[in-house]
PDB file of C-alpha atoms in Angstrom:
ATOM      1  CA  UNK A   1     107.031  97.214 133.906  1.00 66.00           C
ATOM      2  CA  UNK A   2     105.375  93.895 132.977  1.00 69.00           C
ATOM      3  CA  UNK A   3     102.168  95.000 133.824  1.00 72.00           C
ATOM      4  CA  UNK A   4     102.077  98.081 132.090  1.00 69.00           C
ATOM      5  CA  UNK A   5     103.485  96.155 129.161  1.00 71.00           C
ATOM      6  CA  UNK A   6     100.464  93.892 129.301  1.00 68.00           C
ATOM      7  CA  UNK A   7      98.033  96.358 129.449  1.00 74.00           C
ATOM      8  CA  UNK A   8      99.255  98.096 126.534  1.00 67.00           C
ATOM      9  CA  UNK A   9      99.548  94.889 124.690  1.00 74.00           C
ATOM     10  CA  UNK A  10      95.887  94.303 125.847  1.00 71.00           C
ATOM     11  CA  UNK A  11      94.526  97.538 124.645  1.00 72.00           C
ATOM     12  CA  UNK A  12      96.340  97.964 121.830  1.00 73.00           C
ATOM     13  CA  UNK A  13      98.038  94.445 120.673  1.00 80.00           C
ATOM     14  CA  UNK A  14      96.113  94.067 117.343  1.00 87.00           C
ATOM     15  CA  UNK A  15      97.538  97.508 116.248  1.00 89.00           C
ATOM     16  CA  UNK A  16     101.119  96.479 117.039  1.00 90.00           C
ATOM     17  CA  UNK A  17     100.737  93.299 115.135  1.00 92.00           C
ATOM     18  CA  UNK A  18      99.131  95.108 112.292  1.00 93.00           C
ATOM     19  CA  UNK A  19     102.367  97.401 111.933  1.00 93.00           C
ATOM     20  CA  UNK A  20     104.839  94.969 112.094  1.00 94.00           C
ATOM     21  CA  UNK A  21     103.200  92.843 109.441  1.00 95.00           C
ATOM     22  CA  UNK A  22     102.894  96.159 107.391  1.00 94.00           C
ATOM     23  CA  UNK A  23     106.742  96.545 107.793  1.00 95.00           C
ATOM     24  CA  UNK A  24     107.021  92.824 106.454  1.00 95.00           C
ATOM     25  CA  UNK A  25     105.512  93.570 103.712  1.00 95.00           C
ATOM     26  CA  UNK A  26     106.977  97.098 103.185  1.00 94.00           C
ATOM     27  CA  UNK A  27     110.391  95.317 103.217  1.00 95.00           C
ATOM     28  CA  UNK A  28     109.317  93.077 100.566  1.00 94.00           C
ATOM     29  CA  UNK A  29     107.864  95.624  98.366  1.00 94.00           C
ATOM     30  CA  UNK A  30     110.962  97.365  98.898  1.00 94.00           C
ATOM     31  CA  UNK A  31     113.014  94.689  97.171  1.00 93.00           C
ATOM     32  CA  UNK A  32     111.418  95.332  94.003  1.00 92.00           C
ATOM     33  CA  UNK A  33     111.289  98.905  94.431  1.00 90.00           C
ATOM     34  CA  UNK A  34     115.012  98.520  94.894  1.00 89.00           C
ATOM     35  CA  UNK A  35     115.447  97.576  91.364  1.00 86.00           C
ATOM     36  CA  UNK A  36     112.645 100.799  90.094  1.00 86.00           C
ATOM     37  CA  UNK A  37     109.929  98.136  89.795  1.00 89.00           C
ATOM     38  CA  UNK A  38     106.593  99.507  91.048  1.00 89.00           C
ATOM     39  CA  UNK A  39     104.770  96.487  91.008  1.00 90.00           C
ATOM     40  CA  UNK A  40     101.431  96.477  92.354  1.00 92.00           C
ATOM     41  CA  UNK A  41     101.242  92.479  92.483  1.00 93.00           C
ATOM     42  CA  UNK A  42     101.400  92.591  96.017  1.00 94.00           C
ATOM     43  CA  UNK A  43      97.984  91.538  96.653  1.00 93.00           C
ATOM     44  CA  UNK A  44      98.161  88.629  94.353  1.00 94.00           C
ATOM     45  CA  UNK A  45     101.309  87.178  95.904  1.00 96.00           C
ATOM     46  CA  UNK A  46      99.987  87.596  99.361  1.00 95.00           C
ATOM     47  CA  UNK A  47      96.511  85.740  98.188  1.00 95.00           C
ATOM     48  CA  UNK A  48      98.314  82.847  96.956  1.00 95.00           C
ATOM     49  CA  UNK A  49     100.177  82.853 100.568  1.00 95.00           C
ATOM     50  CA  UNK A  50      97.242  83.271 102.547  1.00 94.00           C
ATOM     51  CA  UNK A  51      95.110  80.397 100.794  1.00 95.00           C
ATOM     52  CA  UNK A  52      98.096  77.949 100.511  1.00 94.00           C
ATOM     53  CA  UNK A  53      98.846  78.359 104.283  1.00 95.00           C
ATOM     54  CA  UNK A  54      95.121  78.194 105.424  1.00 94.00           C
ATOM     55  CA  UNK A  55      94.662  75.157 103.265  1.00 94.00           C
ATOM     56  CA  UNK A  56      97.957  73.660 104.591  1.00 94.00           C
ATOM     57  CA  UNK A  57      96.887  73.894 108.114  1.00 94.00           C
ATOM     58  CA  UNK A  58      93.215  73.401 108.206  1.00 92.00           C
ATOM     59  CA  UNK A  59      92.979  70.433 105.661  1.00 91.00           C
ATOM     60  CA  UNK A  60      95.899  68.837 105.760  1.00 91.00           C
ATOM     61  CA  UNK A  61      96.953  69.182 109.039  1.00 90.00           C
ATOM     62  CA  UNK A  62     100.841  70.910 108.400  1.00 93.00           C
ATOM     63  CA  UNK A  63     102.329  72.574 110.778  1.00 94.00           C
ATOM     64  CA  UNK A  64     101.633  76.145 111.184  1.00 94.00           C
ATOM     65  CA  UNK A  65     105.719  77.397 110.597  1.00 94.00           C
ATOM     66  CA  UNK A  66     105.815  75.367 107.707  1.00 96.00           C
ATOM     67  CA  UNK A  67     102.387  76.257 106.285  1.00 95.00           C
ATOM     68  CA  UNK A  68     103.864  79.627 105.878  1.00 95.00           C
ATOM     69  CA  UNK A  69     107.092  79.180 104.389  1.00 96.00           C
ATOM     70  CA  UNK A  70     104.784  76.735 101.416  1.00 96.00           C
ATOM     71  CA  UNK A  71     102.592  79.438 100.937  1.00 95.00           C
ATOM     72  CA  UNK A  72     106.170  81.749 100.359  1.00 96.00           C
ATOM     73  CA  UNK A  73     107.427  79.752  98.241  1.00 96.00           C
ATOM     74  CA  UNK A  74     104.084  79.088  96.444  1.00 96.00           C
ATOM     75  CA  UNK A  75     104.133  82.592  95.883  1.00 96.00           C
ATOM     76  CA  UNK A  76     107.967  82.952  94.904  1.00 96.00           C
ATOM     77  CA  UNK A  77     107.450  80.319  91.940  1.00 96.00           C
ATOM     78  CA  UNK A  78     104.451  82.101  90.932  1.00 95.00           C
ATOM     79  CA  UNK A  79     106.680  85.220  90.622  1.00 95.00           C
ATOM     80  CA  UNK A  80     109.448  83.360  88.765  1.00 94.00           C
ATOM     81  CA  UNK A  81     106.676  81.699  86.251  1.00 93.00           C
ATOM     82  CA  UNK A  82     105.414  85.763  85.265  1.00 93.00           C
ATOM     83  CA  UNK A  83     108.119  87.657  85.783  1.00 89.00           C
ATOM     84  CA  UNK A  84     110.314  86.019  83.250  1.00 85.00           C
ATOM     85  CA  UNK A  85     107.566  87.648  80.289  1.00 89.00           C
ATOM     86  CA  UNK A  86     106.615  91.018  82.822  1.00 90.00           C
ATOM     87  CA  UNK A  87     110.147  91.836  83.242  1.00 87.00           C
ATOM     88  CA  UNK A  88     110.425  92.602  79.558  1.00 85.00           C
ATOM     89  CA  UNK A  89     108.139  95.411  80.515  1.00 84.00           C
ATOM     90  CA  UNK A  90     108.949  98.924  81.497  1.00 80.00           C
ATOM     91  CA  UNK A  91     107.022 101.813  83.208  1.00 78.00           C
ATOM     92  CA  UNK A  92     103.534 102.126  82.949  1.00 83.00           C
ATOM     93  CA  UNK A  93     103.211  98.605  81.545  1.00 89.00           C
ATOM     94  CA  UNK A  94     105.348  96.999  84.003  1.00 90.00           C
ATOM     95  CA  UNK A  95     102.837  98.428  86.224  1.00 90.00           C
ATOM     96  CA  UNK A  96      99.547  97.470  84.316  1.00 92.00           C
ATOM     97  CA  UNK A  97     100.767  93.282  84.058  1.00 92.00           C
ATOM     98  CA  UNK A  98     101.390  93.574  87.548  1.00 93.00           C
ATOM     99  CA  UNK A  99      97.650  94.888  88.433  1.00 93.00           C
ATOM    100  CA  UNK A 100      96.291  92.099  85.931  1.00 93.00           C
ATOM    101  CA  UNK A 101      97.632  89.332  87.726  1.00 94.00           C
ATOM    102  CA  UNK A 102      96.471  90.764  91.143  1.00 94.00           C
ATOM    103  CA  UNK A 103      93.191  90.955  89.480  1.00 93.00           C
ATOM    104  CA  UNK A 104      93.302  87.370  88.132  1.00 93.00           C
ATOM    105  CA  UNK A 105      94.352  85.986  91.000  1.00 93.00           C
ATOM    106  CA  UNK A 106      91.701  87.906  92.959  1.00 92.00           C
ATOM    107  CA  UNK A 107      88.324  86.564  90.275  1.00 92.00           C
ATOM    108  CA  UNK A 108      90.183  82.959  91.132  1.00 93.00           C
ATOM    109  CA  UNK A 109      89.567  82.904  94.617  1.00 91.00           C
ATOM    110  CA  UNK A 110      86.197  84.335  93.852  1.00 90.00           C
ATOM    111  CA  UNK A 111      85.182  81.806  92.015  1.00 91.00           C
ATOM    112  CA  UNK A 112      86.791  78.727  93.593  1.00 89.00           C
ATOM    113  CA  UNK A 113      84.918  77.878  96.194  1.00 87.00           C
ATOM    114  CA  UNK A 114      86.430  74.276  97.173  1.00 86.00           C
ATOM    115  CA  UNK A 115      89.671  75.725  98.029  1.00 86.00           C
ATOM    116  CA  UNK A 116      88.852  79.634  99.079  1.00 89.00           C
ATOM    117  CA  UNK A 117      85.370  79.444  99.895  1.00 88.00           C
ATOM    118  CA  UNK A 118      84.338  81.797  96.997  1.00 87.00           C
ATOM    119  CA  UNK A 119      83.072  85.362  98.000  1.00 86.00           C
ATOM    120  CA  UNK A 120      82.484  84.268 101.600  1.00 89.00           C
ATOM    121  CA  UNK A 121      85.878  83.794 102.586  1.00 89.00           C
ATOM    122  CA  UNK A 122      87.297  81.197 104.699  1.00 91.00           C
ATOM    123  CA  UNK A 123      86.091  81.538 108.652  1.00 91.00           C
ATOM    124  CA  UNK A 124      87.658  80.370 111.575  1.00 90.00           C
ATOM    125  CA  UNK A 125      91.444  80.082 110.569  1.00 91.00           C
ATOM    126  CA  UNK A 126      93.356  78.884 114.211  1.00 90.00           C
ATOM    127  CA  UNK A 127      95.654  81.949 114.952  1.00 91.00           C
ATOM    128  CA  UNK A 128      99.120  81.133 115.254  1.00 92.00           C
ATOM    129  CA  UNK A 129     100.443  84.701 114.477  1.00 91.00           C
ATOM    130  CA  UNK A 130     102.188  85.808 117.391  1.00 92.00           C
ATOM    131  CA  UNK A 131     103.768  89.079 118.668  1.00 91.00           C
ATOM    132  CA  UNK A 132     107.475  88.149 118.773  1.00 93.00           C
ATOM    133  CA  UNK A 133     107.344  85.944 115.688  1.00 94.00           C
ATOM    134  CA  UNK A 134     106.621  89.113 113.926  1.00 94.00           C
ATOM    135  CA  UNK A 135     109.157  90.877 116.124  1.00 95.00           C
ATOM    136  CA  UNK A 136     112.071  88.452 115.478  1.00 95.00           C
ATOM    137  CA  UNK A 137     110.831  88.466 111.272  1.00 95.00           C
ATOM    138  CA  UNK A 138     110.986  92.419 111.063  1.00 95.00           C
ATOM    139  CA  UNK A 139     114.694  92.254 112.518  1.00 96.00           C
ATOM    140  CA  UNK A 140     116.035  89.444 110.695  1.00 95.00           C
ATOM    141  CA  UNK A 141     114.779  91.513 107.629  1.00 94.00           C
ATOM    142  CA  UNK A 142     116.107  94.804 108.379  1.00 95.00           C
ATOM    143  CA  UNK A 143     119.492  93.425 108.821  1.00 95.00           C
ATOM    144  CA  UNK A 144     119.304  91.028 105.243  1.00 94.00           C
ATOM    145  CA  UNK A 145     118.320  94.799 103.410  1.00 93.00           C
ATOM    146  CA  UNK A 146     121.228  96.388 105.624  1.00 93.00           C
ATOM    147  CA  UNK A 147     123.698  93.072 104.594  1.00 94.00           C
ATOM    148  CA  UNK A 148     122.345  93.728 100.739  1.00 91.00           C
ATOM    149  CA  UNK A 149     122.843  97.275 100.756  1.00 89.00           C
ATOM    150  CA  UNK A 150     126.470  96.732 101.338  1.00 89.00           C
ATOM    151  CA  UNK A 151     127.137  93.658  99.272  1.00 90.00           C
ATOM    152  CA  UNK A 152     127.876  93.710  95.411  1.00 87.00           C
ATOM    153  CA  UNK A 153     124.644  92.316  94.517  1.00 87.00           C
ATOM    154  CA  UNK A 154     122.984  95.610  96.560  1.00 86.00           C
ATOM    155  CA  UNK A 155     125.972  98.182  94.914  1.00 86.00           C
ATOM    156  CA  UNK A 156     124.904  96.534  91.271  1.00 87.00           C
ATOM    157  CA  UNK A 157     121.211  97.065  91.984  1.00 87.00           C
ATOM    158  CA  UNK A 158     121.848 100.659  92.998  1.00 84.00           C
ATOM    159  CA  UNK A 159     123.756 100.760  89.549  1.00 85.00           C
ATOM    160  CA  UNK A 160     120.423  99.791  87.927  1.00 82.00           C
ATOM    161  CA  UNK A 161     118.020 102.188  89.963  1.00 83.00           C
ATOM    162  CA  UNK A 162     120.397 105.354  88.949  1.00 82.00           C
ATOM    163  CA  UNK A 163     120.810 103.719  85.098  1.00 80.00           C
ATOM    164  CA  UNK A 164     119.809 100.176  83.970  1.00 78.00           C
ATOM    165  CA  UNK A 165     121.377 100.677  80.052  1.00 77.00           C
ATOM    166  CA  UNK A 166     124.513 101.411  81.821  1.00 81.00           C
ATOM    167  CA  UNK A 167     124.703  99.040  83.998  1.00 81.00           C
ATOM    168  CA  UNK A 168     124.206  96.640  81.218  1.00 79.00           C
ATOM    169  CA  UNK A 169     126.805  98.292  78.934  1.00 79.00           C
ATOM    170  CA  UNK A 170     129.195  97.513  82.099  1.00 78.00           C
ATOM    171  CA  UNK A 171     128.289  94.098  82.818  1.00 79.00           C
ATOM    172  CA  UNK A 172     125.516  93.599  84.921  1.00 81.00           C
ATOM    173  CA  UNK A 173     122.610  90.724  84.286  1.00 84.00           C
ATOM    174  CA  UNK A 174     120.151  93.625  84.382  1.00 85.00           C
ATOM    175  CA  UNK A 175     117.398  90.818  83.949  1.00 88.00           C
ATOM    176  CA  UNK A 176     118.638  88.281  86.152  1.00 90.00           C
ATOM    177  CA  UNK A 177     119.153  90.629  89.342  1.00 91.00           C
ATOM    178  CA  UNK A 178     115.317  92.002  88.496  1.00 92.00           C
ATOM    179  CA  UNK A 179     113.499  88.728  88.255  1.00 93.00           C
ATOM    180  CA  UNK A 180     115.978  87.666  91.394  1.00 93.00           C
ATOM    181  CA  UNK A 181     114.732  90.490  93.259  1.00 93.00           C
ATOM    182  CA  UNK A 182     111.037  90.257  91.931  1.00 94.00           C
ATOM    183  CA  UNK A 183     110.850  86.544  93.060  1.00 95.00           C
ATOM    184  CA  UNK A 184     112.131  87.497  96.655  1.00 95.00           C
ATOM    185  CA  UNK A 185     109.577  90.389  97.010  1.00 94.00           C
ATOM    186  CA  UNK A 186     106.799  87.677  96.172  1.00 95.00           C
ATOM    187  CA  UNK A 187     108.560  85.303  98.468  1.00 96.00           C
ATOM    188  CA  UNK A 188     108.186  87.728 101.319  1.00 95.00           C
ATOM    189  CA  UNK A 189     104.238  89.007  99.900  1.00 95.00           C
ATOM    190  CA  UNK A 190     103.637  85.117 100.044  1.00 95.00           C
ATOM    191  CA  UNK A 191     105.053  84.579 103.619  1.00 95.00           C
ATOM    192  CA  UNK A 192     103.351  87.780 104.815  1.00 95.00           C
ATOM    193  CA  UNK A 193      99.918  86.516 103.091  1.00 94.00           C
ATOM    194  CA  UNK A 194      99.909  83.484 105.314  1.00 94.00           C
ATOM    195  CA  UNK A 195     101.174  85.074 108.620  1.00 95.00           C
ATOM    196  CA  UNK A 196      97.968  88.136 108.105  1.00 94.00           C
ATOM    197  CA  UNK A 197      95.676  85.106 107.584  1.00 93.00           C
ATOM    198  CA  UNK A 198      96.026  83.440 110.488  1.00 93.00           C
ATOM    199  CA  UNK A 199      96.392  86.836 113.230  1.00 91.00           C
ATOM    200  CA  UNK A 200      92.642  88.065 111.589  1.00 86.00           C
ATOM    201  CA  UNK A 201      90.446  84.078 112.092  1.00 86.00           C
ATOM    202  CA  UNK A 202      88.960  85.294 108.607  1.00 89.00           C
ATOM    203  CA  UNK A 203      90.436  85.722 104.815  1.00 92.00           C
ATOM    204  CA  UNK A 204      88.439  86.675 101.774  1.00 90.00           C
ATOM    205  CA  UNK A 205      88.786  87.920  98.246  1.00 90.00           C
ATOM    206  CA  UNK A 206      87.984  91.462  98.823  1.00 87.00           C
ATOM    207  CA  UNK A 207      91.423  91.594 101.375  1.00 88.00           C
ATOM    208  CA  UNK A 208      93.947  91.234  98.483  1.00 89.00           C
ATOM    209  CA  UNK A 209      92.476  93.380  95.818  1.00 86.00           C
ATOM    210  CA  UNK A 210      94.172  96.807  94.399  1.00 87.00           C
ATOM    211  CA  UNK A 211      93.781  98.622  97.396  1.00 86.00           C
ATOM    212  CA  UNK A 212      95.582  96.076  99.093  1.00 90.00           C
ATOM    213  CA  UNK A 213      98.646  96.545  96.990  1.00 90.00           C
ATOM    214  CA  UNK A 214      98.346 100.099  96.301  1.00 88.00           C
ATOM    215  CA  UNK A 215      99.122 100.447 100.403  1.00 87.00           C
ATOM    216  CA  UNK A 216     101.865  97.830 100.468  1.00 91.00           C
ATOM    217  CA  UNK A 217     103.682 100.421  97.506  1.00 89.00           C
ATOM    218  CA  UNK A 218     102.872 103.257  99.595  1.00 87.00           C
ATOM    219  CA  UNK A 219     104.546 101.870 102.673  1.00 90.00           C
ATOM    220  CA  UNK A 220     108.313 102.003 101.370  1.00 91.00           C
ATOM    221  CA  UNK A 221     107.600 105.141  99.210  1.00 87.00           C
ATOM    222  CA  UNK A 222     106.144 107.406 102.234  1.00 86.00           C
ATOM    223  CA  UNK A 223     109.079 106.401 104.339  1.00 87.00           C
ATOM    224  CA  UNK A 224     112.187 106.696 102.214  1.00 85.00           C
ATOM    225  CA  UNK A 225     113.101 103.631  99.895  1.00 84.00           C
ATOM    226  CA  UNK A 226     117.164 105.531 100.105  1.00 84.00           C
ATOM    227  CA  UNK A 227     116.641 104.596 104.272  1.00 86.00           C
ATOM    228  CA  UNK A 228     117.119 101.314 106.120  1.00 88.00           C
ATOM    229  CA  UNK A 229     114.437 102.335 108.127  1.00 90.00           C
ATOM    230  CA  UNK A 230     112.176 104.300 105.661  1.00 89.00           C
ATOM    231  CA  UNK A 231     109.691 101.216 104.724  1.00 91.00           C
ATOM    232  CA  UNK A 232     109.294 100.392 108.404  1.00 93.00           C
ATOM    233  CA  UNK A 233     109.193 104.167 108.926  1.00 90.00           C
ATOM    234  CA  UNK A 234     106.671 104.230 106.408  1.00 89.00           C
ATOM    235  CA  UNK A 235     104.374 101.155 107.314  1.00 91.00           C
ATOM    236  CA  UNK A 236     103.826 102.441 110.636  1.00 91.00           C
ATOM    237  CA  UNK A 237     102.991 106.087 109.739  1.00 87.00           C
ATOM    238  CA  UNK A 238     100.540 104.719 107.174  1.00 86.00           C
ATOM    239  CA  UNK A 239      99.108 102.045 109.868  1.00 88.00           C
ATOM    240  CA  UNK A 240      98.478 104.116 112.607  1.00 88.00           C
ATOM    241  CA  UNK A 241      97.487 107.411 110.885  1.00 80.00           C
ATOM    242  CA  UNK A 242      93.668 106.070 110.549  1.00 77.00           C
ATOM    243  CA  UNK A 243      93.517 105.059 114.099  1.00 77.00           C
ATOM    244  CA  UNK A 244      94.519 108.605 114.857  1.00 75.00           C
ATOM    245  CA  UNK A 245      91.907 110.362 112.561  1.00 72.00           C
ATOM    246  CA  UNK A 246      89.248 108.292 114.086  1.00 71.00           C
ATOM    247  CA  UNK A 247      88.252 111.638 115.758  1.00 66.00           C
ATOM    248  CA  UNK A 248      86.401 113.111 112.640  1.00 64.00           C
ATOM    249  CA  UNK A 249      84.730 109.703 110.930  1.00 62.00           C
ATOM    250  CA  UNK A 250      83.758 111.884 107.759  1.00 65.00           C
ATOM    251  CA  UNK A 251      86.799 113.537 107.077  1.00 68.00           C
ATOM    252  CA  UNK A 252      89.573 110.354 108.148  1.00 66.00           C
ATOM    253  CA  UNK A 253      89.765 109.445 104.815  1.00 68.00           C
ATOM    254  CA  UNK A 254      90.450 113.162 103.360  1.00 74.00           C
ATOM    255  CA  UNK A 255      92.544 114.254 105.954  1.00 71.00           C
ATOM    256  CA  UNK A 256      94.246 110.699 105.570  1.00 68.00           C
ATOM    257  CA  UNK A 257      94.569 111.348 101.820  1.00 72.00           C
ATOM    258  CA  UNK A 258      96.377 115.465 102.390  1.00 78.00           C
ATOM    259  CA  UNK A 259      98.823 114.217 104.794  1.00 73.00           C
ATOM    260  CA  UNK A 260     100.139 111.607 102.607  1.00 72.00           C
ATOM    261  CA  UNK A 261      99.979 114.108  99.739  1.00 78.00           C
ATOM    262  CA  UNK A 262     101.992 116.492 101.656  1.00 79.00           C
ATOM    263  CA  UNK A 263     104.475 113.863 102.562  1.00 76.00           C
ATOM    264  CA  UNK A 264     105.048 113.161  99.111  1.00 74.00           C
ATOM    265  CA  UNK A 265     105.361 116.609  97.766  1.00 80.00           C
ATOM    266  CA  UNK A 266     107.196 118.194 100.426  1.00 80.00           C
ATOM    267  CA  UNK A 267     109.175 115.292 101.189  1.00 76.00           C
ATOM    268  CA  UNK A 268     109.923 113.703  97.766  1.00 72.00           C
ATOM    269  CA  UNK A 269     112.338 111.471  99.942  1.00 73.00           C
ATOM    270  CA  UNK A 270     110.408 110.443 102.264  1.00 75.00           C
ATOM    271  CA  UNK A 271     109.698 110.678 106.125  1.00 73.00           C
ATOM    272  CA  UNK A 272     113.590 109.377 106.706  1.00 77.00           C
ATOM    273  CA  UNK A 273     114.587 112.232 104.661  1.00 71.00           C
ATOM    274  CA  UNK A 274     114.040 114.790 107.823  1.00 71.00           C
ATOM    275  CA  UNK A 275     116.725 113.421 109.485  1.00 69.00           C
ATOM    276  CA  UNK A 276     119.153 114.212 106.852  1.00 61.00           C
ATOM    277  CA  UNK A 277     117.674 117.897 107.063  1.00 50.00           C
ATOM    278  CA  UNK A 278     120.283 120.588 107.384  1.00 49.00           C
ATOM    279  CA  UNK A 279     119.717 124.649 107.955  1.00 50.00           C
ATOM    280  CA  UNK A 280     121.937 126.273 105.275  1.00 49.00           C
ATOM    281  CA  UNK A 281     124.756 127.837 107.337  1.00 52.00           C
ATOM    282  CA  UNK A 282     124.540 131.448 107.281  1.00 55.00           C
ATOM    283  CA  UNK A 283     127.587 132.898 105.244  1.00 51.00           C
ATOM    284  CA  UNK A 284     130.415 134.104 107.749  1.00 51.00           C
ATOM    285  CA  UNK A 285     131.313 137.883 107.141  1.00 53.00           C
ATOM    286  CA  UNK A 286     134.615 139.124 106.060  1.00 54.00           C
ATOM    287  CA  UNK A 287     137.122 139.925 108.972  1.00 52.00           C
ATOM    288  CA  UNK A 288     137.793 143.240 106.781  1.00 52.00           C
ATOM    289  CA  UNK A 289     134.208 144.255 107.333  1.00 50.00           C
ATOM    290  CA  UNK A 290     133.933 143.713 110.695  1.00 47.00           C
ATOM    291  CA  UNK A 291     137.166 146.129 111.434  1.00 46.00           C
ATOM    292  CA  UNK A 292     135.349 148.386 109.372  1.00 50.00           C
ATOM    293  CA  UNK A 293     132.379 148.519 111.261  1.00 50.00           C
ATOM    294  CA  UNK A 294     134.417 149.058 114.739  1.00 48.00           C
ATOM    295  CA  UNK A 295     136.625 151.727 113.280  1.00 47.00           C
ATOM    296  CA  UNK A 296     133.418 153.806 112.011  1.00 49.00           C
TER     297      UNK A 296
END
């Protein structure tokens, strides 16, 4: 069993670290989603991460665990410094001031080449990602949505999702619980920023850009945000769907694109929501009808 373990590992290791990092991240998007905030700052949370980690480790000589957790909480006070004005946003907007600051913080580490190494990138980061650190970090967050979900603070943020001016007419810090939320999703971007850059040996500008943040909203959307499971459900569907299209090079990104589009018309749940699917019972006939039919 060991062996076969290690061969799959061998042959296909990068692709299972790449999903559970994707879940990471899903979960983290997923906090803000929680609270109907599509944010697509993903990329900039996850930059400040990666640099503050790499910079941690390689000039300064921290260790790699707590590297990580710096460039987290880099990232977390970053979110509490913008969300306090973004929050005051809604919809579209919300949306747009989120993409800005991805962008800023993207021309930043273009342009500061002491710290990120400018449009190059930053080459030969010591990998310290490891399988079952990214194992152990999908499980312990699975069970803090599952222990949210069922606390008061989870039940309240449910009360916002269905109807914010509601919830506010019945008590609930509508602003607090968002930026709350909003700083632990950039907590999570941050800590998953610093764990990608040192599995890949190489981080750049161009890997936390809109694209970049567009996937990580994708992730919890495809597989259910309703579902425990959906964002993991979700991250690995989205991960491993190119690697299965490699068969037609021209057409993987179309036939990437209609799957996904199908998923989200057809399935305005998400993946999860075909395990809730239920044929409609066929109506039972009348017991008079059935005599009826014998007698004749």
């Amino acid at each position: 069993m060991m062996a076969v373990l290690d061969n799959f590992m061998a042959s296909y290791g990068n692709l299972v670290n790449l999903c559970l990092l994707n879940t990471l991240l899903a979960y983290g998007v997923w906090l803000a989603l929680s609270a109907n905030m599509f944010t697509l700052g993903t990329g900039g949370f996850m930059a400040a991460g990666a640099y503050c980690s790499v910079f941690l480790t390689m000039q300064v000589g921290v260790p790699f665990a707590f590297a990580v957790l710096a460039g987290g909480v880099l990232a977390a006070a970053i979110a509490l410094v913008i969300g306090a004005p973004v929050l005051k946003l809604r919809g579209d907007y919300f949306m747009l001031a989120t993409f800005a600051f991805t962008e800023v913080v993207r021309v930043i580490a273009l342009n500061w080449d002491a710290v990120t190494g400018g449009a190059i990138g930053i080459y030969g980061i010591p990998r310290h990602t490891e399988t079952w650190q990214l194992v152990v970090l999908v499980l312990i967050a699975i069970y803090f949505v599952f222990a949210l979900r069922r606390s008061y603070f989870g039940r309240s943020i449910a009360a916002i999702r269905q109807d914010d001016v509601m919830s506010q007419a019945m008590g609930v810090n509508v602003f607090a619980q968002r930026l709350s939320l909003f700083i632990a999703s950039g907590f999570v971007s941050g800590g998953v920023g610093g764990l990608a850059a040192h599995m890949n040996f190489f981080i750049g500008p161009s890997d936390f850009g809109l694209i970049r943040s567009v996937d990580a909203l994708a992730y919890p959307i495809l597989g259910g945000v309703n579902a425990l499971l959906g964002p993991l459900v979700g991250a690995i569907f989205t991960t491993i769907l190119p690697e299965l299209l490699r068969f037609s090079s021209q057409w993987r990104e179309i036939l990437m694109g209609l799957l996904i589009l199908a998923v989200v018309l057809f399935l305005p749940g998400g993946a999860m929501s075909l395990l809730r699917f239920r044929p409609r019972p066929r109506a039972a006939k009348p017991a008079g009808t059935a005599v009826r039919q014998g007698a004749e």
